[in-house]
């Protein structure tokens, strides 16, 4: 019976150890699952951060560069829509940064702390379980020792009793030996009785400890482990919900970014863009008129004196002078008839010729409009953020965003005032300029009526020169500053023109201004473009030297087989 009890106890003890081993493995697996989930969220946050960084770099890469050709192209609605898309993608990237930050702070950090607490709790529970097992095993060993001692004492008492009875029955044994055997038997009986009492006490104590172990301590430990496991599972469920909420919170802002892209796409106007291309490349030159017949036989009938007289008269012909007075020199880099005004450039660019002034004012208006657009984009982004903060106060303070919106509104108003001011100056200049279709054929930038007298003075100075060349009189230079024009680029870009005749220089010309060419008296050159009524003829010396000279300085002999001077439509 005792052997069966021992076997049952050992079997239950082994089973209990197996249960603890199973629970230890399972709880360890649960923690590893949680750590795997933490690692997953951490990698997702890194992906979101890298994705946001790549989106920002991509948006920045394709943003319009300042002071570049792309900035000039941004006036088209399709380019503006593309720039708006880039700006919206920048805001879109910001929302992915928010996802990364929230996942790191609300999930990764919190779950990492929870896992550490879970490991400590698990370690404590299994320590208590091992301690309870060791205690019950110690009680069992004490019971076994007490039982063996009681069994041994009983057997020795029984042998002592048998020895006493044997001695007492033997007639050859002395009385003293019999008494000694009797006393020894009594001692053994007393020892067995003591062992019996001790065994009974230890057994009673073991039964109590065993009951407490299996009905109190072990169930309590198992319950704690179960609560710990349920807490782990519940916490993981909450984290998964937070994971979804983090994505869901940025959906409204991402939706607004996508709506902004859609709105910009709908704002594209094909007609507007194509019309802007027409306006950009329209030269304003009139188509060439019919070429007049020139009778070269008239020169054969002239005498030498008549020819000389004619040349002299042609030089002083008021009609020729009138041409020179009524037109500005083309391709002027720096007109000698105007001085340089000292100091900074006026805000309204009043120191420039009308056409150049118009372009500068238009450029300034465009720049201010771009600044306004930037402020509006920033205002739209902050408005989206304020709307989200209003709906979700836990994400941020909507009042702080509102203060920033007020500042942006003030900036926009100031910029609009500046635009209105420059547009007023622009309207004033465009009101004095001729219609765009009637502008100079070579875009030479006609001056307004207040500058014509100055040009006439310059032409008169040239005519009054003894040798017919131009001389400067700095004492009469008005204080007007002329900046380099844009005609140099137009001149350089023109294709090589065919020769339509020849000419002979009747006066020397220095050709110091940009676009002109110097000639010597009597020099023979090729004509590539005849006078269009502005008093200038375009000639060529060789493949690399060509430019304009005053028509009154040369005699022109056009080839009647040539197609005529080339003009640009």
PDB file of C-alpha atoms in Angstrom, residues 22 25 36 41 61 71 74 141 143 187 276 300 360 391 403 438 475 532 558 562-563:
ATOM      1  CA  UNK A  22       4.554  23.096 -21.081  1.00  0.00           C
ATOM      2  CA  UNK A  25       7.310  26.920 -23.300  1.00  0.00           C
ATOM      3  CA  UNK A  36       7.882  39.488 -33.482  1.00  0.00           C
ATOM      4  CA  UNK A  41       5.762  47.440 -36.481  1.00  0.00           C
ATOM      5  CA  UNK A  61      13.869  66.897 -57.433  1.00  0.00           C
ATOM      6  CA  UNK A  71      10.361  78.812 -63.834  1.00  0.00           C
ATOM      7  CA  UNK A  74       5.554  77.317 -64.970  1.00  0.00           C
ATOM      8  CA  UNK A 141      11.391  13.075   1.722  1.00  0.00           C
ATOM      9  CA  UNK A 143       7.797  11.524   5.397  1.00  0.00           C
ATOM     10  CA  UNK A 187      13.826  -0.396  24.901  1.00  0.00           C
ATOM     11  CA  UNK A 276       0.229  81.413 -74.242  1.00  0.00           C
ATOM     12  CA  UNK A 300      24.468 105.276-116.346  1.00  0.00           C
ATOM     13  CA  UNK A 360      10.519  94.096 -66.347  1.00  0.00           C
ATOM     14  CA  UNK A 391     -12.227  66.808 -35.744  1.00  0.00           C
ATOM     15  CA  UNK A 403      -2.933  82.066 -35.655  1.00  0.00           C
ATOM     16  CA  UNK A 438       2.453  97.107 -84.769  1.00  0.00           C
ATOM     17  CA  UNK A 475      27.685 118.108 -72.179  1.00  0.00           C
ATOM     18  CA  UNK A 532      12.774  98.227 -93.650  1.00  0.00           C
ATOM     19  CA  UNK A 558      20.296  94.998-105.280  1.00  0.00           C
ATOM     20  CA  UNK A 562      17.367  87.831-105.733  1.00  0.00           C
ATOM     21  CA  UNK A 563      14.181  86.949-103.890  1.00  0.00           C
TER      22      UNK A 563
END
